[in-house]
CSV table of C-alpha atoms in Angstrom, one decimal:
chain,number,residue,atom,x,y,z
T,56,MET,CA,19.0,1.2,-16.0
T,57,PRO,CA,19.4,3.2,-12.5
T,58,LEU,CA,16.0,3.6,-11.1
T,59,LYS,CA,14.3,5.1,-7.9
T,60,ALA,CA,10.6,5.1,-6.5
T,61,VAL,CA,8.8,7.6,-4.7
T,62,ILE,CA,5.8,6.7,-2.4
T,63,LEU,CA,3.3,9.6,-1.7
T,64,ILE,CA,2.2,9.0,1.9
T,65,GLY,CA,0.1,12.0,2.5
T,66,GLY,CA,-0.3,13.4,5.9
T,67,PRO,CA,-2.3,13.6,9.2
T,68,GLN,CA,-4.8,15.9,7.6
T,69,LYS,CA,-5.4,13.6,5.0
T,70,GLY,CA,-7.0,10.3,5.1
T,71,THR,CA,-10.1,11.3,7.4
T,72,ARG,CA,-12.2,9.0,6.2
T,73,PHE,CA,-9.9,6.3,7.7
T,74,ARG,CA,-10.7,7.5,11.0
T,75,PRO,CA,-10.6,6.6,14.2
T,76,LEU,CA,-7.8,4.1,13.0
T,77,SER,CA,-5.7,6.8,11.8
T,78,PHE,CA,-5.6,8.0,15.3
T,79,GLU,CA,-3.5,5.2,16.4
T,80,VAL,CA,-0.9,4.6,13.5
T,81,PRO,CA,-0.1,6.8,10.4
T,82,LYS,CA,-2.5,5.4,7.6
T,83,PRO,CA,0.2,4.1,5.6
T,84,LEU,CA,1.3,1.8,8.3
T,85,PHE,CA,-2.1,0.3,8.9
T,86,PRO,CA,-1.8,-3.6,8.6
T,87,VAL,CA,-3.6,-5.0,5.5
T,88,ALA,CA,-3.3,-8.8,4.9
T,89,GLY,CA,-0.6,-8.9,7.6
T,90,VAL,CA,1.8,-6.1,6.9
T,91,PRO,CA,1.7,-2.5,6.6
T,92,MET,CA,-0.3,-1.0,3.7
T,93,VAL,CA,2.8,0.8,2.4
T,94,GLN,CA,4.9,-2.4,2.4
T,95,HIS,CA,3.1,-4.0,-0.3
T,96,HIS,CA,4.7,-0.8,-2.4
T,97,ILE,CA,8.0,-1.2,-1.0
T,98,GLU,CA,8.3,-4.9,-1.9
T,99,ALA,CA,7.0,-4.4,-5.6
T,100,CYS,CA,9.6,-1.5,-6.1
T,101,ALA,CA,12.4,-3.8,-4.7
T,102,LYS,CA,11.9,-6.3,-7.1
T,103,VAL,CA,12.5,-4.1,-10.0
T,104,PRO,CA,16.0,-4.6,-11.5
T,105,GLY,CA,18.1,-1.4,-11.0
T,106,MET,CA,16.3,-0.2,-8.1
T,107,LYS,CA,18.5,2.2,-6.1
T,108,GLU,CA,16.4,3.7,-3.8
T,109,ILE,CA,12.9,4.1,-2.3
T,110,LEU,CA,11.7,7.4,-0.8
T,111,LEU,CA,8.5,7.9,1.1
T,112,MET,CA,7.3,11.5,0.8
T,113,GLY,CA,4.7,13.1,2.9
T,114,PHE,CA,4.0,15.6,5.7
T,115,TYR,CA,3.8,13.3,8.7
T,116,GLN,CA,6.1,14.5,11.4
T,117,PRO,CA,8.7,11.9,11.9
T,118,ASN,CA,7.8,9.5,14.6
T,119,GLU,CA,9.1,6.3,16.2
T,120,ALA,CA,6.6,4.0,14.4
T,121,LEU,CA,7.7,5.3,11.0
T,122,SER,CA,11.4,5.3,11.9
T,123,ARG,CA,11.2,1.7,13.1
T,124,PHE,CA,9.3,0.4,10.1
T,125,LEU,CA,11.7,2.2,7.7
T,126,VAL,CA,14.7,0.2,9.4
T,127,SER,CA,12.9,-3.0,9.3
T,128,ALA,CA,12.1,-2.7,5.6
T,129,GLN,CA,15.6,-1.9,4.7
T,130,GLN,CA,17.0,-4.8,6.4
T,131,GLU,CA,14.0,-6.8,4.8
T,132,PHE,CA,14.3,-5.8,1.2
T,133,LYS,CA,18.0,-4.7,1.0
T,134,VAL,CA,17.4,-1.2,-0.6
T,135,PRO,CA,18.0,2.2,0.7
T,136,ILE,CA,14.6,3.7,1.9
T,137,ARG,CA,14.6,7.4,3.4
T,138,TYR,CA,11.6,9.6,4.5
T,139,LEU,CA,11.4,13.0,3.2
T,140,GLN,CA,9.0,15.3,5.1
T,141,GLU,CA,7.2,18.2,3.4
T,142,TYR,CA,7.0,21.4,5.1
T,143,ALA,CA,3.4,21.8,4.1
T,144,ALA,CA,0.9,19.5,2.1
T,145,LEU,CA,2.4,20.3,-1.5
T,146,GLY,CA,-0.1,18.2,-3.4
T,147,THR,CA,1.1,15.0,-5.7
T,148,GLY,CA,3.4,17.1,-8.0
T,149,GLY,CA,4.5,19.8,-5.7
T,150,GLY,CA,6.2,17.5,-3.4
T,151,ILE,CA,8.5,15.7,-5.7
T,152,TYR,CA,9.2,19.0,-7.5
T,153,HIS,CA,10.4,20.2,-4.1
T,154,PHE,CA,12.8,17.2,-3.4
T,155,ARG,CA,13.7,16.7,-7.2
T,156,ASP,CA,17.7,17.1,-6.4
T,157,GLN,CA,16.9,14.2,-3.9
T,158,ILE,CA,15.1,12.2,-6.6
T,159,LEU,CA,17.7,12.6,-9.2
T,160,SER,CA,20.8,12.4,-7.0
T,161,GLY,CA,23.0,9.2,-8.1
T,162,GLY,CA,21.8,9.4,-11.8
T,163,ALA,CA,18.4,7.9,-11.9
T,164,GLU,CA,17.2,7.7,-15.3
T,165,ALA,CA,13.8,7.2,-14.5
T,166,PHE,CA,11.6,6.8,-11.3
T,167,PHE,CA,7.9,5.7,-10.2
T,168,VAL,CA,5.6,7.4,-8.4
T,169,LEU,CA,2.9,5.5,-6.2
T,170,ASN,CA,0.0,6.7,-4.2
T,171,ALA,CA,0.1,4.8,-0.8
T,172,ASP,CA,-3.7,4.4,-0.8
T,173,VAL,CA,-3.9,2.1,-3.5
T,174,CYS,CA,-3.6,-1.5,-3.4
T,175,SER,CA,-2.3,-3.4,-6.8
T,176,GLU,CA,-0.6,-6.1,-8.3
T,177,PHE,CA,1.9,-3.2,-8.9
T,178,PRO,CA,3.0,-4.2,-12.7
T,179,LEU,CA,6.1,-1.9,-12.5
T,180,GLN,CA,8.5,-4.1,-14.5
T,181,GLU,CA,5.6,-4.3,-17.2
T,182,MET,CA,5.4,-0.4,-17.1
T,183,LEU,CA,8.9,-0.1,-17.7
T,184,GLU,CA,9.2,-2.4,-20.5
T,185,PHE,CA,6.2,-0.8,-22.2
T,186,HIS,CA,7.9,2.5,-21.5
T,187,GLN,CA,11.0,1.3,-23.7
T,188,GLN,CA,8.8,-0.1,-26.2
T,189,HIS,CA,6.6,3.2,-26.8
T,190,GLY,CA,8.3,6.0,-25.2
T,191,ASP,CA,11.6,7.9,-25.2
T,192,MET,CA,13.5,9.8,-22.4
T,193,HIS,CA,11.0,12.7,-22.6
T,194,SER,CA,7.8,10.4,-22.4
T,195,PHE,CA,6.0,9.3,-19.3
T,196,VAL,CA,3.6,6.3,-18.5
T,197,ILE,CA,0.4,6.4,-16.1
T,198,LEU,CA,-1.1,3.0,-15.1
T,199,GLY,CA,-4.7,2.8,-16.1
T,200,THR,CA,-7.3,0.3,-15.4
T,201,THR,CA,-11.2,-0.3,-16.7
T,202,ALA,CA,-14.1,1.1,-14.7
T,203,ASN,CA,-17.7,1.0,-15.3
T,204,ARG,CA,-19.3,4.1,-16.7
T,205,THR,CA,-20.7,5.3,-13.5
T,206,GLN,CA,-17.9,4.8,-11.4
T,207,ALA,CA,-15.4,6.3,-13.8
T,208,LEU,CA,-16.5,9.7,-13.0
T,209,ASN,CA,-14.8,9.5,-9.5
T,210,TYR,CA,-11.6,9.2,-11.2
T,211,GLY,CA,-8.9,10.7,-13.3
T,212,CYS,CA,-10.4,9.5,-16.9
T,213,ILE,CA,-8.2,8.7,-19.8
T,214,VAL,CA,-8.7,9.1,-23.6
T,215,ALA,CA,-6.0,7.2,-25.2
T,216,ASN,CA,-5.3,6.0,-29.0
T,217,ALA,CA,-6.1,2.4,-29.4
T,218,GLY,CA,-3.1,1.5,-31.2
T,219,THR,CA,-0.1,3.6,-29.8
T,220,GLN,CA,-1.6,4.1,-26.2
T,221,GLU,CA,-0.7,7.8,-26.4
T,222,VAL,CA,-2.7,9.8,-23.7
T,223,GLN,CA,-5.1,12.0,-25.9
T,224,HIS,CA,-7.2,13.5,-23.3
T,225,TYR,CA,-7.3,13.6,-19.4
T,226,VAL,CA,-9.9,14.8,-17.0
T,227,GLU,CA,-9.8,14.5,-13.3
T,228,LYS,CA,-13.2,13.5,-12.0
T,229,PRO,CA,-15.2,14.6,-14.7
T,230,SER,CA,-19.0,15.6,-14.4
T,231,THR,CA,-20.0,13.6,-17.4
T,232,PHE,CA,-18.7,10.5,-19.0
T,233,VAL,CA,-15.3,10.8,-20.7
T,234,SER,CA,-13.7,7.1,-20.6
T,235,GLU,CA,-13.7,4.0,-19.1
T,236,ILE,CA,-9.9,3.9,-18.4
T,237,ILE,CA,-9.1,5.3,-15.2
T,238,ASN,CA,-5.8,6.6,-13.5
T,239,CYS,CA,-4.5,4.0,-11.0
T,240,GLY,CA,-2.2,6.5,-9.3
T,241,ILE,CA,1.2,4.8,-10.2
T,242,TYR,CA,3.1,6.6,-12.8
T,243,LEU,CA,6.6,6.1,-14.4
T,244,PHE,CA,8.5,9.2,-14.9
T,245,THR,CA,12.0,10.4,-16.5
T,246,PRO,CA,13.8,13.5,-15.1
T,247,ALA,CA,12.2,15.6,-18.1
T,248,ILE,CA,8.9,15.8,-16.1
T,249,PHE,CA,10.5,18.2,-13.8
T,250,GLN,CA,10.6,20.6,-16.6
T,251,HIS,CA,6.7,20.3,-17.2
T,252,ILE,CA,6.3,20.7,-13.4
T,253,GLY,CA,8.6,23.7,-13.1
T,254,GLU,CA,6.3,25.4,-15.9
T,255,VAL,CA,3.3,25.0,-13.6
T,256,PHE,CA,5.2,26.4,-10.8
T,257,GLN,CA,6.3,29.5,-12.6
T,258,ARG,CA,2.8,29.8,-14.1
T,259,ASN,CA,1.1,29.8,-10.2
T,260,GLN,CA,3.7,32.3,-9.0
T,261,GLN,CA,2.8,34.6,-11.8
T,262,GLU,CA,-1.0,34.3,-11.1
T,263,LEU,CA,-0.3,34.9,-7.3
T,264,ALA,CA,1.5,37.8,-8.0
T,265,LEU,CA,-1.4,39.3,-10.2
T,266,GLU,CA,-3.9,38.5,-7.4
T,267,GLU,CA,-3.6,41.6,-5.2
T,268,SER,CA,-6.3,40.2,-2.9
T,269,SER,CA,-4.3,37.2,-2.3
T,270,ASN,CA,-4.1,36.6,1.7
T,271,GLY,CA,-1.0,34.8,1.3
T,272,TRP,CA,-2.3,31.3,2.2
T,273,GLN,CA,-1.9,30.1,-1.5
T,274,ARG,CA,1.5,28.3,-2.1
T,275,ALA,CA,3.0,28.4,-6.0
T,276,GLU,CA,4.5,25.1,-4.6
T,277,VAL,CA,1.2,23.5,-4.3
T,278,ILE,CA,1.1,21.4,-7.7
T,279,ARG,CA,-1.3,18.8,-8.7
T,280,LEU,CA,0.1,16.0,-11.0
T,281,GLU,CA,-3.4,15.3,-12.4
T,282,GLN,CA,-5.0,18.4,-12.8
T,283,ASP,CA,-2.0,20.6,-13.6
T,284,VAL,CA,0.4,18.4,-15.4
T,285,PHE,CA,-1.4,15.7,-17.0
T,286,THR,CA,-4.2,17.7,-18.6
T,287,ALA,CA,-1.4,20.0,-20.4
T,288,LEU,CA,0.5,16.9,-21.4
T,289,ALA,CA,-2.1,14.9,-22.8
T,290,GLY,CA,-2.4,15.0,-26.7
T,291,SER,CA,1.3,16.3,-26.9
T,292,GLY,CA,2.8,12.9,-27.8
T,293,LYS,CA,4.5,12.5,-24.5
T,294,LEU,CA,2.3,10.8,-22.0
T,295,TYR,CA,1.2,7.0,-22.7
T,296,VAL,CA,-1.1,4.7,-20.5
T,297,TYR,CA,-0.3,1.3,-19.8
T,298,LYS,CA,-3.6,-0.8,-19.0
T,299,THR,CA,-3.6,-3.8,-16.4
T,300,ASP,CA,-6.0,-6.1,-16.1
T,301,GLY,CA,-4.6,-7.1,-12.5
T,302,PHE,CA,-6.4,-6.3,-9.4
T,303,TRP,CA,-6.7,-2.5,-8.2
T,304,SER,CA,-8.5,-0.9,-5.5
T,305,GLN,CA,-8.5,2.5,-3.6
T,306,ILE,CA,-7.8,2.2,0.4
T,307,LYS,CA,-9.9,5.6,1.4
T,308,SER,CA,-12.0,4.0,4.1
T,309,ALA,CA,-11.7,1.3,6.7
T,310,GLY,CA,-14.3,-0.7,4.6
T,311,SER,CA,-11.9,-0.5,1.6
T,312,ALA,CA,-9.0,-1.9,3.9
T,313,ILE,CA,-11.0,-5.1,4.3
T,314,TYR,CA,-11.6,-5.3,0.5
T,315,ALA,CA,-7.9,-4.6,-0.3
T,316,SER,CA,-7.0,-7.1,2.5
T,317,ARG,CA,-8.9,-9.8,0.6
T,318,LEU,CA,-7.1,-8.9,-2.6
T,319,TYR,CA,-3.7,-9.1,-1.2
T,320,LEU,CA,-4.4,-12.3,0.4
T,321,ASN,CA,-5.6,-13.9,-2.8
T,322,GLN,CA,-2.3,-12.8,-4.5
T,323,TYR,CA,-0.6,-14.7,-1.5
T,324,SER,CA,-1.3,-17.9,-3.0
T,325,LYS,CA,1.1,-17.1,-5.8
T,326,SER,CA,3.5,-14.6,-4.3
T,327,HIS,CA,3.8,-15.6,-0.6
T,328,PRO,CA,2.0,-18.9,0.1
T,329,GLU,CA,4.2,-19.2,3.2
T,330,ARG,CA,2.0,-16.4,4.8
T,331,LEU,CA,-1.3,-18.3,4.3
T,332,ALA,CA,-2.6,-20.3,7.0
T,333,GLN,CA,-3.4,-24.3,6.5
T,334,ASN,CA,-5.5,-26.7,8.0
T,335,LYS,CA,-3.5,-28.7,10.3
T,336,PRO,CA,-4.4,-31.6,12.9
T,337,GLY,CA,-5.0,-29.7,16.3
T,338,GLY,CA,-5.3,-26.2,14.7
T,339,PRO,CA,-8.2,-24.0,14.0
T,340,VAL,CA,-10.5,-24.6,10.8
T,341,ILE,CA,-9.1,-22.5,7.9
T,342,ARG,CA,-11.9,-21.5,5.2
T,343,GLY,CA,-10.4,-19.6,2.2
T,344,ASN,CA,-7.3,-17.2,2.9
T,345,VAL,CA,-6.2,-16.3,6.1
T,346,TYR,CA,-3.3,-14.6,7.6
T,347,ILE,CA,-2.2,-15.6,11.1
T,348,HIS,CA,0.9,-14.0,12.8
T,349,PRO,CA,3.0,-16.6,14.4
T,350,THR,CA,2.5,-14.9,17.8
T,351,ALA,CA,-1.1,-15.4,17.7
T,352,SER,CA,-2.7,-17.8,20.2
T,353,ILE,CA,-5.8,-19.7,18.3
T,354,ASP,CA,-8.0,-22.3,19.8
T,355,SER,CA,-8.3,-25.4,17.9
T,356,THR,CA,-12.2,-25.0,17.7
T,357,ALA,CA,-12.2,-21.6,15.9
T,358,VAL,CA,-13.1,-21.2,12.6
T,359,LEU,CA,-11.6,-18.6,10.7
T,360,GLY,CA,-11.9,-17.4,7.2
T,361,PRO,CA,-12.3,-16.3,4.3
T,362,ASN,CA,-10.4,-13.0,4.1
T,363,VAL,CA,-9.2,-12.8,7.9
T,364,SER,CA,-6.0,-11.6,9.0
T,365,ILE,CA,-5.0,-12.0,12.6
T,366,GLY,CA,-2.3,-9.7,14.1
T,367,GLU,CA,0.6,-10.1,16.6
T,368,GLY,CA,-0.2,-11.5,20.0
T,369,VAL,CA,-4.2,-12.0,19.4
T,370,THR,CA,-5.8,-14.3,21.5
T,371,VAL,CA,-8.8,-16.0,19.8
T,372,GLY,CA,-11.1,-18.4,22.2
T,373,ALA,CA,-12.9,-21.6,21.8
T,374,GLY,CA,-15.7,-21.7,19.1
T,375,VAL,CA,-15.1,-18.1,17.7
T,376,ARG,CA,-16.1,-17.3,14.4
T,377,VAL,CA,-14.3,-14.7,12.3
T,378,ARG,CA,-14.9,-13.8,8.8
T,379,GLU,CA,-14.2,-11.0,6.5
T,380,SER,CA,-12.4,-9.0,9.1
T,381,ILE,CA,-9.0,-7.8,10.4
T,382,VAL,CA,-8.0,-8.4,14.0
T,383,LEU,CA,-5.1,-6.1,15.5
T,384,HIS,CA,-2.5,-7.0,17.4
T,385,GLY,CA,-3.1,-7.5,21.2
T,386,ALA,CA,-6.7,-8.2,20.7
T,387,SER,CA,-8.6,-10.7,22.7
T,388,LEU,CA,-11.9,-12.7,21.1
T,389,HIS,CA,-13.1,-14.4,24.1
T,390,ASP,CA,-15.1,-18.1,23.9
T,391,HIS,CA,-17.7,-18.2,21.2
T,392,THR,CA,-17.7,-14.9,20.0
T,393,CYS,CA,-18.8,-14.1,16.2
T,394,VAL,CA,-16.8,-11.4,14.2
T,395,LEU,CA,-17.9,-10.6,11.0
T,396,ASN,CA,-16.9,-7.8,8.4
T,397,THR,CA,-15.3,-5.9,11.2
T,398,ILE,CA,-12.0,-4.4,12.2
T,399,VAL,CA,-10.9,-5.2,15.7
T,400,GLY,CA,-8.8,-2.5,17.1
T,401,TRP,CA,-5.3,-2.9,18.9
T,402,ASP,CA,-5.6,-4.3,22.5
T,403,SER,CA,-9.5,-4.5,22.2
T,404,THR,CA,-11.3,-7.4,24.0
T,405,ILE,CA,-14.6,-8.8,22.9
T,406,GLY,CA,-16.8,-10.8,25.5
T,407,ARG,CA,-18.1,-14.2,25.4
T,408,TRP,CA,-20.9,-14.9,23.1
T,409,ALA,CA,-20.9,-11.6,21.6
T,410,ARG,CA,-21.8,-10.8,18.1
T,411,VAL,CA,-20.0,-7.9,16.3
T,412,GLU,CA,-21.0,-7.5,12.7
T,413,GLY,CA,-20.8,-5.0,9.8
T,414,THR,CA,-22.0,-4.6,6.3
T,415,PRO,CA,-19.6,-5.1,3.8
T,416,SER,CA,-18.9,-2.4,1.4
T,417,ASP,CA,-17.5,-4.6,-1.5
T,418,PRO,CA,-17.9,-3.7,-5.4
T,419,ASN,CA,-20.8,-5.2,-7.5
T,420,PRO,CA,-19.5,-9.1,-7.8
T,421,ASN,CA,-21.7,-9.1,-10.9
T,422,ASP,CA,-19.6,-6.6,-12.8
T,423,PRO,CA,-16.0,-7.4,-13.6
T,424,TYR,CA,-15.2,-3.7,-13.8
T,425,ALA,CA,-17.0,-2.4,-10.7
T,426,LYS,CA,-14.7,-0.6,-8.1
T,427,ILE,CA,-15.5,-0.2,-4.5
T,428,ASP,CA,-17.3,3.1,-3.9
T,429,SER,CA,-15.9,6.0,-1.7
T,430,GLU,CA,-18.1,6.0,1.4
T,431,THR,CA,-19.7,9.1,2.6
T,432,LEU,CA,-20.6,9.4,6.2
T,433,PHE,CA,-24.2,9.9,5.6
T,434,ARG,CA,-26.7,8.9,3.2
T,435,ASP,CA,-30.4,10.4,2.9
T,436,GLY,CA,-29.7,11.6,6.4
T,437,ARG,CA,-28.8,8.6,7.7
T,438,LEU,CA,-25.3,6.9,8.7
T,439,THR,CA,-24.2,4.8,5.8
T,440,PRO,CA,-24.2,1.0,6.4
T,441,SER,CA,-20.4,-0.3,6.6
T,442,ILE,CA,-18.1,-2.4,8.4
T,443,THR,CA,-18.0,-2.4,12.2
T,444,ILE,CA,-14.8,-0.8,13.7
T,445,LEU,CA,-13.9,-1.6,17.3
T,446,GLY,CA,-11.1,1.2,18.3
T,447,THR,CA,-8.1,1.1,20.6
T,448,SER,CA,-8.0,-0.2,24.1
T,449,LEU,CA,-11.8,-1.0,24.5
T,450,LEU,CA,-13.3,-3.4,27.0
T,451,TYR,CA,-16.3,-5.0,25.1
T,452,GLU,CA,-18.7,-7.2,27.0
T,453,ILE,CA,-21.4,-7.4,24.6
T,454,THR,CA,-22.5,-10.6,26.0
T,455,LEU,CA,-25.2,-12.5,23.9
T,456,ALA,CA,-25.9,-9.6,22.2
T,457,LEU,CA,-27.4,-11.1,19.0
T,458,LEU,CA,-27.6,-8.6,16.0
T,459,THR,CA,-30.6,-9.4,14.1
T,460,GLU,CA,-29.7,-6.9,11.4
T,461,ALA,CA,-26.4,-5.7,9.8
T,462,ALA,CA,-24.4,-3.5,11.9
T,463,SER,CA,-23.2,-0.3,10.2
T,464,PRO,CA,-20.2,1.6,11.0
T,465,LEU,CA,-19.8,1.1,14.7
T,466,GLN,CA,-16.8,3.0,15.6
T,467,LEU,CA,-15.5,3.0,18.9
T,468,ASN,CA,-12.5,5.0,20.2
T,469,PRO,CA,-10.3,4.7,23.3
T,470,PHE,CA,-11.9,4.5,26.5
T,471,VAL,CA,-15.4,3.5,25.8
T,472,THR,CA,-16.8,0.9,27.8
T,473,ILE,CA,-19.5,-1.4,26.3
T,474,PRO,CA,-21.5,-3.2,29.3
T,475,ALA,CA,-23.1,-6.6,29.0
T,476,GLU,CA,-26.2,-7.5,26.7
T,477,VAL,CA,-26.0,-3.8,24.8
T,478,VAL,CA,-26.3,-3.8,21.0
T,479,ILE,CA,-24.9,-1.0,19.2
T,480,LEU,CA,-26.0,-0.5,15.5
T,481,ASN,CA,-24.6,2.1,12.9
T,482,SER,CA,-23.3,4.5,15.7
T,483,ILE,CA,-20.1,6.3,16.3
T,484,VAL,CA,-19.1,6.3,19.8
T,485,LEU,CA,-16.7,8.9,20.4
T,486,PRO,CA,-14.1,8.8,23.3
T,487,HIS,CA,-14.5,8.6,27.2
T,488,LYS,CA,-17.9,7.0,27.0
T,489,GLU,CA,-19.4,4.4,29.5
T,490,LEU,CA,-22.7,3.5,27.8
T,491,SER,CA,-25.5,1.8,29.6
T,492,ARG,CA,-27.8,1.0,26.8
T,493,SER,CA,-28.2,0.0,23.2
T,494,TYR,CA,-28.0,2.5,20.5
T,495,LYS,CA,-28.8,2.5,16.8
T,496,ASN,CA,-27.9,5.2,14.2
T,497,GLN,CA,-26.5,7.6,16.4
T,498,ILE,CA,-23.2,9.6,17.0
T,499,ILE,CA,-22.8,9.6,20.8
T,500,LEU,CA,-20.8,12.6,21.9
């Protein structure tokens, strides 16, 4: 069966919780477990038999980084990959409706739609088989998973028939408990979905025409699959849920990127064991799952892991300890530094004997259905404890800075200089700052 896949990558106005990391590269290209975030999606789609084309869809302006990635991905996965740019943010349904002719060209009988800001095992083949067993050419499948009762309120909630898995009721982010089955943001559609999206488009047009007070900024083309389409399809016999027991998480913030990296590194033991570093004579000490780019230079006395990703051209000195962290390309960790729960930005330098530490934002390990919480910047009037972020092109000389308590979101943007023996805790440092003292729980403008 001819298939296509659409990956919704959003745009620069989205992903604000991912800043300052998304200032340097588009969020979908941020490295998670050693490869760009969206590459995990592309790899999963390319493995599905009959996949004819993969379309990335969003409203990023075409840029060199995105173009270079698309060329590289096409060569690696041997499948056509294109980027379709929306003229504005059209919502999860508006974009695919706008480009419906591109999606259906070549006679695709079904297509997957995946949100780029999720990490998953991507059971796409299983969804396809489930659709063939339960549905027809006029039915559609949502990938679902189980969340705990409290966190389910933060997602689209699905009430399904226990026998047939037909979706009977769908509510996006309800105010009261509806169901523990949540929407994973991964769908399988047939061309019949465009009829239902078209009905929403026509209704939007009619409503805008009746609103005399409309100031023109509303668009009939802005359509949300979840609120506008799934809610109406529920109970019609055309929408089903395939429930997965595999891992799944959103990637909304920098803290969730470290958690997603851990999930993918765990999966590498089965899918890509060649990507995981091993303990070797004369090499660094590896604890747990660690990815090291072939071009990185790691001292033999360094200790890495668990859940560490070392990028291209990174230098790690003697006695360095790194755990639960992502170190991006070109960074340099000088001798005896300690980096915990941190994202070290591109070309950053951390001075000798420095300790850079953040607070992990993992789900509750004692609850098998717990998900990572969407972090807000403030809680009870204070900055929310989170991972530490060292932004791009920074000079870090935090020598002998022993952090006696968990560092919370330390976000340092380009051209910030941190002098020796300074401790920065739970602070956000904006660009073009040269600090001369320690800070705690502050946004430094």
